[in-house]
């Protein structure tokens, strides 16, 4: 036992009470060690109140996730809640106290989304593979239970007999009663009123309310029509009328097969998430499975996509770079102009310039697409005196229109940030340049512009990333049109990568949906944008160091 | 998508697109919020119905009667029509979808392929509907929706400008010229084309979109290729060159021009009628351009039951015993202006000559295919027509390429 003496020594050491008389001196020591034990500060109260709210919300979320059966959400909420409590009640986590909220939002809104997209990219999620296998089986079974052709419908009453639910129907004026295990048989003693069974000896007739409370049981109840299983069974969908139905597919969970009752064809569950017969026939409802790199292979390997993909990639870069450059140059020019104190009415001009910025982007793009209509658009009709210029239907003019509209939409933003940057330039540097004898051009090129770029480059990069994915503009203005004349996919000259993802994946309703492929393409775009941003930011840093 | 595109619809499309792009995130972040609606106590056993704006009032009044009689809660949830299909597909598997939703019959293939709808047993009620309405909601012998309205395009004629219904396309153009209006015949087109509205003209050349089985269901074999399709394409080019039809005419421009009396004819559906108040109208069959009857698509609106509904009994009861009544069908007719699908209600609505006109045209029409392959057709069809019209493409070559592209898309 070498540790025990040390431990006790340690424990008693700081208190400074050798001999173990630890009564009175202990309390001053504790006070010294824990200043929070003093009078409670208002900040602490606020903290406790806030944490109570956060904990209440967290527990509520956990319970909700539990009830909905979302175990992933439940687990992550528990972890987040425990971490939050630990961080804000522990004394050793000072930096985390500031970082945690941002970190939590980053996890939920960014990392999770990227992660989920990544996961979907490796599945076949899309039309025909929409859900889990259990639901696919269920859907196939309900789709393939047929009413016996030409059979009658029967007025139906739900009864309970011997603890089991059953149906009482009226067939040719005669009452028949049966349960799931007990085929329908005549019940001459039952009371039939107005074509409907109202009383059955030895059984209770369920009221409408009771039926509604047990509707899951009632809708899944199948009462054999007779001793012969081939006669089918009676079922109901509204608990008012019954009909005779037979299944045409049978599910064998042991063998993992579906069997067509009529033809005898056996469909096996396959690894691609569907039931397939030996000669390749497929049942229409499938389920989600992992497909590895198949989606990436389609994105790059399918020759129908490969050629348009390259064109679209190039145009996406051209569009993003030209948009940033053109808006920046125009914004900068106007900022310099209106920064000059000799310009009169600067405030008015500046206010007017913000206008395009104040109009929602998608609305503006939509308006422009109307104004650029070849025959009826404002531009052709009024400004060009009726010239039928095909602004949006000629490949090159459409590209020019896209860039022009984006310039109109984007320059006020650049104007704003350039004005801000210009006004925050240190006056003494400019003064010094003047003293050194630099002319206006020289000052601008060697002093103003570098300083301005230091301030605006991060915004230019984010503007590039934004325009790289500027779906709104493309979709509202041209919808990617005019179409490539030589491609066999619905893509066009002004499509950028993100609008290509949109139409290739069928999200616009013009093709079968394919979320897996869409996610794979999104991942590719993400990688491109992330790489470019990383490289540019690195170079900006060098730039900053130089200046 | 196929009935002109009001700004709102485009906005919705965009929102949908953006949510779809980031949709994966909604599952997690929505987890904490969605339980307020999904688990809010009362809604656990309430019947949840998704409706869009035009149907809201009518469904709510039917729901009220149903609530009173059965002592159950019915929750009518307002959604944008454009969002319903995607949301239904995404939410039913999670168990958070509705019990019932309004929808169009041409969604059927997609809904069954994804296993999100349950069949409905209409029993003897089936005979009380217009046959085409039931046919449209039938797949593989099972009925999957309760129809309440049918819609199709027809030739809407301004009787002040043209006294007689034209029997052929050339007669219509001649009548338009005689009327001295800026346009002879108005058809909404746009740079992406509008194959839905152009379809009767195409069928008049004997080029329906898919081959039909004997029972009227569609196979996945394209029927619009070959000589009839090429003849239609050539005709389109001629119309474009003559200036009769133009891709510059969008839905808004067409409706506005007809409203202002700038043309005696417009090809359109009942959804346009509201805007033509004050005009004397007659609804006539679409004139044949290729010699054969011009058959438009019929779209049927109806209610679907979710395959994952916990309230299947209530849902079916509501549909078969409440929505399939004259009262509700007529209320939905008042709300949406489309002829009812229940035969007796349709008869009553036919007192209005406009409704009767659309119904009469619809009698000779064919349901729009609801097979999943149809989704691959739209993307190529309209643009090809638009390119031929505008002169950007050679008709026969472009049409043949379109057929090949669609076949490749269906095969993939």
PDB file of C-alpha atoms in Angstrom, chain B residues 16-224:
ATOM      1  CA  UNK B  16     -37.988  23.175 -54.416  1.00  0.00           C
ATOM      2  CA  UNK B  17     -34.723  22.980 -56.234  1.00  0.00           C
ATOM      3  CA  UNK B  18     -32.840  24.585 -53.429  1.00  0.00           C
ATOM      4  CA  UNK B  19     -34.445  22.435 -50.797  1.00  0.00           C
ATOM      5  CA  UNK B  20     -33.766  19.421 -52.915  1.00  0.00           C
ATOM      6  CA  UNK B  21     -30.127  20.393 -53.239  1.00  0.00           C
ATOM      7  CA  UNK B  22     -29.798  20.778 -49.530  1.00  0.00           C
ATOM      8  CA  UNK B  23     -32.642  18.442 -48.763  1.00  0.00           C
ATOM      9  CA  UNK B  24     -30.436  15.978 -47.040  1.00  0.00           C
ATOM     10  CA  UNK B  25     -29.879  18.414 -44.234  1.00  0.00           C
ATOM     11  CA  UNK B  26     -33.539  18.906 -43.567  1.00  0.00           C
ATOM     12  CA  UNK B  27     -33.855  15.439 -42.194  1.00  0.00           C
ATOM     13  CA  UNK B  28     -31.538  16.106 -39.346  1.00  0.00           C
ATOM     14  CA  UNK B  29     -32.207  19.704 -38.536  1.00  0.00           C
ATOM     15  CA  UNK B  30     -35.880  19.225 -39.123  1.00  0.00           C
ATOM     16  CA  UNK B  31     -35.885  16.386 -36.676  1.00  0.00           C
ATOM     17  CA  UNK B  32     -36.237  18.652 -33.727  1.00  0.00           C
ATOM     18  CA  UNK B  33     -38.899  20.837 -35.288  1.00  0.00           C
ATOM     19  CA  UNK B  34     -40.952  18.384 -37.261  1.00  0.00           C
ATOM     20  CA  UNK B  35     -42.068  16.524 -34.197  1.00  0.00           C
ATOM     21  CA  UNK B  36     -44.139  19.521 -33.242  1.00  0.00           C
ATOM     22  CA  UNK B  37     -46.382  18.810 -36.180  1.00  0.00           C
ATOM     23  CA  UNK B  38     -46.049  15.059 -36.384  1.00  0.00           C
ATOM     24  CA  UNK B  39     -46.385  14.333 -32.729  1.00  0.00           C
ATOM     25  CA  UNK B  40     -48.556  17.197 -31.614  1.00  0.00           C
ATOM     26  CA  UNK B  41     -50.955  14.998 -29.708  1.00  0.00           C
ATOM     27  CA  UNK B  42     -54.176  15.588 -31.599  1.00  0.00           C
ATOM     28  CA  UNK B  43     -52.735  14.962 -35.017  1.00  0.00           C
ATOM     29  CA  UNK B  44     -51.712  11.473 -34.027  1.00  0.00           C
ATOM     30  CA  UNK B  45     -55.148  10.139 -34.820  1.00  0.00           C
ATOM     31  CA  UNK B  46     -56.335  12.980 -37.001  1.00  0.00           C
ATOM     32  CA  UNK B  47     -56.745  12.363 -40.695  1.00  0.00           C
ATOM     33  CA  UNK B  48     -54.156  14.514 -42.446  1.00  0.00           C
ATOM     34  CA  UNK B  49     -54.954  15.724 -45.965  1.00  0.00           C
ATOM     35  CA  UNK B  50     -52.634  17.731 -48.189  1.00  0.00           C
ATOM     36  CA  UNK B  51     -54.392  20.170 -50.471  1.00  0.00           C
ATOM     37  CA  UNK B  52     -53.393  23.138 -52.553  1.00  0.00           C
ATOM     38  CA  UNK B  53     -54.935  26.556 -52.459  1.00  0.00           C
ATOM     39  CA  UNK B  54     -57.662  26.096 -55.058  1.00  0.00           C
ATOM     40  CA  UNK B  55     -59.054  22.994 -53.397  1.00  0.00           C
ATOM     41  CA  UNK B  56     -58.636  24.057 -49.802  1.00  0.00           C
ATOM     42  CA  UNK B  57     -62.097  25.472 -49.151  1.00  0.00           C
ATOM     43  CA  UNK B  58     -63.959  22.625 -50.846  1.00  0.00           C
ATOM     44  CA  UNK B  59     -61.984  19.911 -49.074  1.00  0.00           C
ATOM     45  CA  UNK B  60     -62.341  21.694 -45.777  1.00  0.00           C
ATOM     46  CA  UNK B  61     -66.106  21.788 -46.035  1.00  0.00           C
ATOM     47  CA  UNK B  62     -66.205  18.076 -46.898  1.00  0.00           C
ATOM     48  CA  UNK B  63     -63.863  17.437 -43.990  1.00  0.00           C
ATOM     49  CA  UNK B  64     -66.160  19.364 -41.682  1.00  0.00           C
ATOM     50  CA  UNK B  65     -69.121  17.152 -42.532  1.00  0.00           C
ATOM     51  CA  UNK B  66     -66.963  14.079 -42.100  1.00  0.00           C
ATOM     52  CA  UNK B  67     -65.678  15.291 -38.739  1.00  0.00           C
ATOM     53  CA  UNK B  68     -69.165  15.946 -37.447  1.00  0.00           C
ATOM     54  CA  UNK B  69     -70.483  12.563 -38.459  1.00  0.00           C
ATOM     55  CA  UNK B  70     -67.558  10.431 -37.341  1.00  0.00           C
ATOM     56  CA  UNK B  71     -66.319  12.425 -34.377  1.00  0.00           C
ATOM     57  CA  UNK B  72     -62.754  12.435 -35.669  1.00  0.00           C
ATOM     58  CA  UNK B  73     -60.329  15.235 -36.345  1.00  0.00           C
ATOM     59  CA  UNK B  74     -59.381  16.071 -39.915  1.00  0.00           C
ATOM     60  CA  UNK B  75     -56.359  18.235 -40.490  1.00  0.00           C
ATOM     61  CA  UNK B  76     -56.268  19.934 -43.875  1.00  0.00           C
ATOM     62  CA  UNK B  77     -52.715  21.004 -44.639  1.00  0.00           C
ATOM     63  CA  UNK B  78     -52.199  23.667 -47.283  1.00  0.00           C
ATOM     64  CA  UNK B  79     -49.299  23.001 -49.641  1.00  0.00           C
ATOM     65  CA  UNK B  80     -48.162  24.337 -52.978  1.00  0.00           C
ATOM     66  CA  UNK B  81     -49.317  22.049 -55.760  1.00  0.00           C
ATOM     67  CA  UNK B  82     -45.855  22.025 -57.289  1.00  0.00           C
ATOM     68  CA  UNK B  83     -44.344  20.737 -54.038  1.00  0.00           C
ATOM     69  CA  UNK B  84     -46.821  18.007 -53.286  1.00  0.00           C
ATOM     70  CA  UNK B  85     -45.442  15.254 -55.469  1.00  0.00           C
ATOM     71  CA  UNK B  86     -41.832  15.576 -54.305  1.00  0.00           C
ATOM     72  CA  UNK B  87     -42.770  16.015 -50.671  1.00  0.00           C
ATOM     73  CA  UNK B  88     -45.146  13.070 -50.766  1.00  0.00           C
ATOM     74  CA  UNK B  89     -42.449  10.842 -52.259  1.00  0.00           C
ATOM     75  CA  UNK B  90     -39.934  11.971 -49.679  1.00  0.00           C
ATOM     76  CA  UNK B  91     -42.104  12.002 -46.587  1.00  0.00           C
ATOM     77  CA  UNK B  92     -44.300   8.938 -46.853  1.00  0.00           C
ATOM     78  CA  UNK B  93     -41.362   6.557 -46.259  1.00  0.00           C
ATOM     79  CA  UNK B  94     -40.374   8.492 -43.137  1.00  0.00           C
ATOM     80  CA  UNK B  95     -43.863   8.080 -41.706  1.00  0.00           C
ATOM     81  CA  UNK B  96     -44.408  11.826 -41.659  1.00  0.00           C
ATOM     82  CA  UNK B  97     -46.448  12.119 -44.819  1.00  0.00           C
ATOM     83  CA  UNK B  98     -50.188  12.719 -44.919  1.00  0.00           C
ATOM     84  CA  UNK B  99     -52.916  10.090 -45.038  1.00  0.00           C
ATOM     85  CA  UNK B 100     -54.375  11.627 -48.179  1.00  0.00           C
ATOM     86  CA  UNK B 101     -53.168  14.052 -50.772  1.00  0.00           C
ATOM     87  CA  UNK B 102     -54.564  15.687 -53.856  1.00  0.00           C
ATOM     88  CA  UNK B 103     -52.645  14.933 -56.994  1.00  0.00           C
ATOM     89  CA  UNK B 104     -52.756  14.451 -60.735  1.00  0.00           C
ATOM     90  CA  UNK B 105     -53.176  11.064 -62.354  1.00  0.00           C
ATOM     91  CA  UNK B 106     -49.944  11.305 -64.298  1.00  0.00           C
ATOM     92  CA  UNK B 107     -47.967  11.062 -61.059  1.00  0.00           C
ATOM     93  CA  UNK B 108     -49.241   7.522 -60.649  1.00  0.00           C
ATOM     94  CA  UNK B 109     -46.332   5.663 -62.236  1.00  0.00           C
ATOM     95  CA  UNK B 110     -43.824   7.462 -60.096  1.00  0.00           C
ATOM     96  CA  UNK B 111     -45.859   6.983 -56.925  1.00  0.00           C
ATOM     97  CA  UNK B 112     -46.353   3.256 -57.430  1.00  0.00           C
ATOM     98  CA  UNK B 113     -42.733   2.693 -58.445  1.00  0.00           C
ATOM     99  CA  UNK B 114     -41.708   4.217 -55.163  1.00  0.00           C
ATOM    100  CA  UNK B 115     -44.357   2.314 -53.269  1.00  0.00           C
ATOM    101  CA  UNK B 116     -45.936   5.307 -51.572  1.00  0.00           C
ATOM    102  CA  UNK B 117     -49.581   4.906 -52.626  1.00  0.00           C
ATOM    103  CA  UNK B 118     -52.119   2.278 -51.693  1.00  0.00           C
ATOM    104  CA  UNK B 119     -54.840   1.021 -54.040  1.00  0.00           C
ATOM    105  CA  UNK B 120     -58.426   2.045 -53.383  1.00  0.00           C
ATOM    106  CA  UNK B 121     -61.311  -0.365 -53.670  1.00  0.00           C
ATOM    107  CA  UNK B 122     -64.106   1.703 -55.111  1.00  0.00           C
ATOM    108  CA  UNK B 123     -66.561  -1.152 -55.172  1.00  0.00           C
ATOM    109  CA  UNK B 124     -69.710  -0.336 -57.056  1.00  0.00           C
ATOM    110  CA  UNK B 125     -68.929   3.364 -56.865  1.00  0.00           C
ATOM    111  CA  UNK B 126     -66.479   2.925 -59.735  1.00  0.00           C
ATOM    112  CA  UNK B 127     -69.337   2.827 -62.229  1.00  0.00           C
ATOM    113  CA  UNK B 128     -70.563   6.232 -61.144  1.00  0.00           C
ATOM    114  CA  UNK B 129     -67.484   8.017 -62.477  1.00  0.00           C
ATOM    115  CA  UNK B 130     -66.704   9.033 -66.024  1.00  0.00           C
ATOM    116  CA  UNK B 131     -64.896   6.010 -67.477  1.00  0.00           C
ATOM    117  CA  UNK B 132     -61.858   8.042 -68.506  1.00  0.00           C
ATOM    118  CA  UNK B 133     -61.379   9.268 -64.934  1.00  0.00           C
ATOM    119  CA  UNK B 134     -61.202   5.741 -63.536  1.00  0.00           C
ATOM    120  CA  UNK B 135     -59.115   4.548 -66.460  1.00  0.00           C
ATOM    121  CA  UNK B 136     -56.570   7.281 -65.765  1.00  0.00           C
ATOM    122  CA  UNK B 137     -56.118   6.225 -62.152  1.00  0.00           C
ATOM    123  CA  UNK B 138     -55.877   2.533 -62.987  1.00  0.00           C
ATOM    124  CA  UNK B 139     -52.597   0.729 -63.157  1.00  0.00           C
ATOM    125  CA  UNK B 140     -52.267  -2.984 -63.683  1.00  0.00           C
ATOM    126  CA  UNK B 141     -55.945  -3.451 -62.879  1.00  0.00           C
ATOM    127  CA  UNK B 142     -55.895  -1.558 -59.586  1.00  0.00           C
ATOM    128  CA  UNK B 143     -57.385   1.875 -58.968  1.00  0.00           C
ATOM    129  CA  UNK B 144     -55.009   4.101 -57.017  1.00  0.00           C
ATOM    130  CA  UNK B 145     -56.856   7.362 -56.660  1.00  0.00           C
ATOM    131  CA  UNK B 146     -60.276   8.818 -56.275  1.00  0.00           C
ATOM    132  CA  UNK B 147     -60.812  11.176 -59.224  1.00  0.00           C
ATOM    133  CA  UNK B 148     -62.664  14.436 -58.756  1.00  0.00           C
ATOM    134  CA  UNK B 149     -61.964  16.514 -61.852  1.00  0.00           C
ATOM    135  CA  UNK B 150     -60.876  16.088 -65.433  1.00  0.00           C
ATOM    136  CA  UNK B 151     -59.179  18.677 -67.568  1.00  0.00           C
ATOM    137  CA  UNK B 152     -58.128  18.957 -71.168  1.00  0.00           C
ATOM    138  CA  UNK B 153     -57.379  21.613 -73.704  1.00  0.00           C
ATOM    139  CA  UNK B 154     -59.806  22.603 -76.431  1.00  0.00           C
ATOM    140  CA  UNK B 155     -60.171  25.348 -78.975  1.00  0.00           C
ATOM    141  CA  UNK B 156     -61.512  28.422 -77.187  1.00  0.00           C
ATOM    142  CA  UNK B 157     -63.267  30.642 -79.714  1.00  0.00           C
ATOM    143  CA  UNK B 158     -64.146  34.292 -79.400  1.00  0.00           C
ATOM    144  CA  UNK B 159     -67.561  34.194 -81.096  1.00  0.00           C
ATOM    145  CA  UNK B 160     -67.465  37.898 -81.852  1.00  0.00           C
ATOM    146  CA  UNK B 161     -64.479  37.339 -84.121  1.00  0.00           C
ATOM    147  CA  UNK B 162     -65.329  33.946 -85.598  1.00  0.00           C
ATOM    148  CA  UNK B 163     -68.910  32.806 -85.929  1.00  0.00           C
ATOM    149  CA  UNK B 164     -68.212  29.203 -86.855  1.00  0.00           C
ATOM    150  CA  UNK B 165     -66.033  26.508 -85.406  1.00  0.00           C
ATOM    151  CA  UNK B 166     -63.258  25.608 -87.880  1.00  0.00           C
ATOM    152  CA  UNK B 167     -62.968  21.936 -88.746  1.00  0.00           C
ATOM    153  CA  UNK B 168     -59.379  22.005 -89.963  1.00  0.00           C
ATOM    154  CA  UNK B 169     -56.276  23.927 -89.029  1.00  0.00           C
ATOM    155  CA  UNK B 170     -56.167  25.695 -92.381  1.00  0.00           C
ATOM    156  CA  UNK B 171     -59.778  26.763 -91.938  1.00  0.00           C
ATOM    157  CA  UNK B 172     -58.897  28.168 -88.526  1.00  0.00           C
ATOM    158  CA  UNK B 173     -55.958  30.120 -89.926  1.00  0.00           C
ATOM    159  CA  UNK B 174     -58.157  31.397 -92.768  1.00  0.00           C
ATOM    160  CA  UNK B 175     -60.843  32.455 -90.282  1.00  0.00           C
ATOM    161  CA  UNK B 176     -58.160  34.208 -88.268  1.00  0.00           C
ATOM    162  CA  UNK B 177     -56.989  36.059 -91.334  1.00  0.00           C
ATOM    163  CA  UNK B 178     -60.555  36.989 -92.190  1.00  0.00           C
ATOM    164  CA  UNK B 179     -61.029  38.380 -88.695  1.00  0.00           C
ATOM    165  CA  UNK B 180     -58.149  40.739 -89.360  1.00  0.00           C
ATOM    166  CA  UNK B 181     -56.593  40.244 -85.924  1.00  0.00           C
ATOM    167  CA  UNK B 182     -52.817  40.309 -85.297  1.00  0.00           C
ATOM    168  CA  UNK B 183     -52.792  36.581 -84.553  1.00  0.00           C
ATOM    169  CA  UNK B 184     -54.710  33.861 -86.376  1.00  0.00           C
ATOM    170  CA  UNK B 185     -54.509  31.194 -83.683  1.00  0.00           C
ATOM    171  CA  UNK B 186     -52.814  31.552 -80.303  1.00  0.00           C
ATOM    172  CA  UNK B 187     -50.938  28.654 -78.742  1.00  0.00           C
ATOM    173  CA  UNK B 188     -48.668  29.119 -75.774  1.00  0.00           C
ATOM    174  CA  UNK B 189     -45.158  27.956 -76.727  1.00  0.00           C
ATOM    175  CA  UNK B 190     -42.081  29.532 -75.167  1.00  0.00           C
ATOM    176  CA  UNK B 191     -38.477  28.714 -75.934  1.00  0.00           C
ATOM    177  CA  UNK B 192     -38.841  25.300 -74.298  1.00  0.00           C
ATOM    178  CA  UNK B 193     -41.978  24.473 -76.269  1.00  0.00           C
ATOM    179  CA  UNK B 194     -45.246  23.214 -74.871  1.00  0.00           C
ATOM    180  CA  UNK B 195     -45.874  19.665 -76.078  1.00  0.00           C
ATOM    181  CA  UNK B 196     -48.911  19.335 -73.823  1.00  0.00           C
ATOM    182  CA  UNK B 197     -50.798  22.105 -75.595  1.00  0.00           C
ATOM    183  CA  UNK B 198     -49.469  21.044 -79.021  1.00  0.00           C
ATOM    184  CA  UNK B 199     -50.426  17.418 -78.486  1.00  0.00           C
ATOM    185  CA  UNK B 200     -53.843  17.457 -80.266  1.00  0.00           C
ATOM    186  CA  UNK B 201     -52.139  18.885 -83.352  1.00  0.00           C
ATOM    187  CA  UNK B 202     -49.565  16.116 -83.174  1.00  0.00           C
ATOM    188  CA  UNK B 203     -52.150  13.350 -82.782  1.00  0.00           C
ATOM    189  CA  UNK B 204     -53.967  14.703 -85.826  1.00  0.00           C
ATOM    190  CA  UNK B 205     -50.948  13.440 -87.764  1.00  0.00           C
ATOM    191  CA  UNK B 206     -51.415   9.995 -86.195  1.00  0.00           C
ATOM    192  CA  UNK B 207     -48.403  10.314 -83.900  1.00  0.00           C
ATOM    193  CA  UNK B 208     -49.461   9.595 -80.293  1.00  0.00           C
ATOM    194  CA  UNK B 209     -46.659   9.547 -77.751  1.00  0.00           C
ATOM    195  CA  UNK B 210     -46.728   5.882 -76.688  1.00  0.00           C
ATOM    196  CA  UNK B 211     -48.188   2.721 -78.181  1.00  0.00           C
ATOM    197  CA  UNK B 212     -51.358   1.690 -76.364  1.00  0.00           C
ATOM    198  CA  UNK B 213     -52.415  -1.777 -75.315  1.00  0.00           C
ATOM    199  CA  UNK B 214     -55.844  -2.985 -76.277  1.00  0.00           C
ATOM    200  CA  UNK B 215     -57.272  -1.971 -72.888  1.00  0.00           C
ATOM    201  CA  UNK B 216     -56.057   1.585 -73.364  1.00  0.00           C
ATOM    202  CA  UNK B 217     -53.024   1.372 -71.065  1.00  0.00           C
ATOM    203  CA  UNK B 218     -49.727   2.602 -72.402  1.00  0.00           C
ATOM    204  CA  UNK B 219     -46.672   0.526 -73.186  1.00  0.00           C
ATOM    205  CA  UNK B 220     -43.204   2.017 -72.954  1.00  0.00           C
ATOM    206  CA  UNK B 221     -42.815   1.823 -76.733  1.00  0.00           C
ATOM    207  CA  UNK B 222     -42.664   5.233 -78.425  1.00  0.00           C
ATOM    208  CA  UNK B 223     -45.239   5.752 -81.166  1.00  0.00           C
ATOM    209  CA  UNK B 224     -44.445   9.267 -82.277  1.00  0.00           C
TER     210      UNK B 224
END
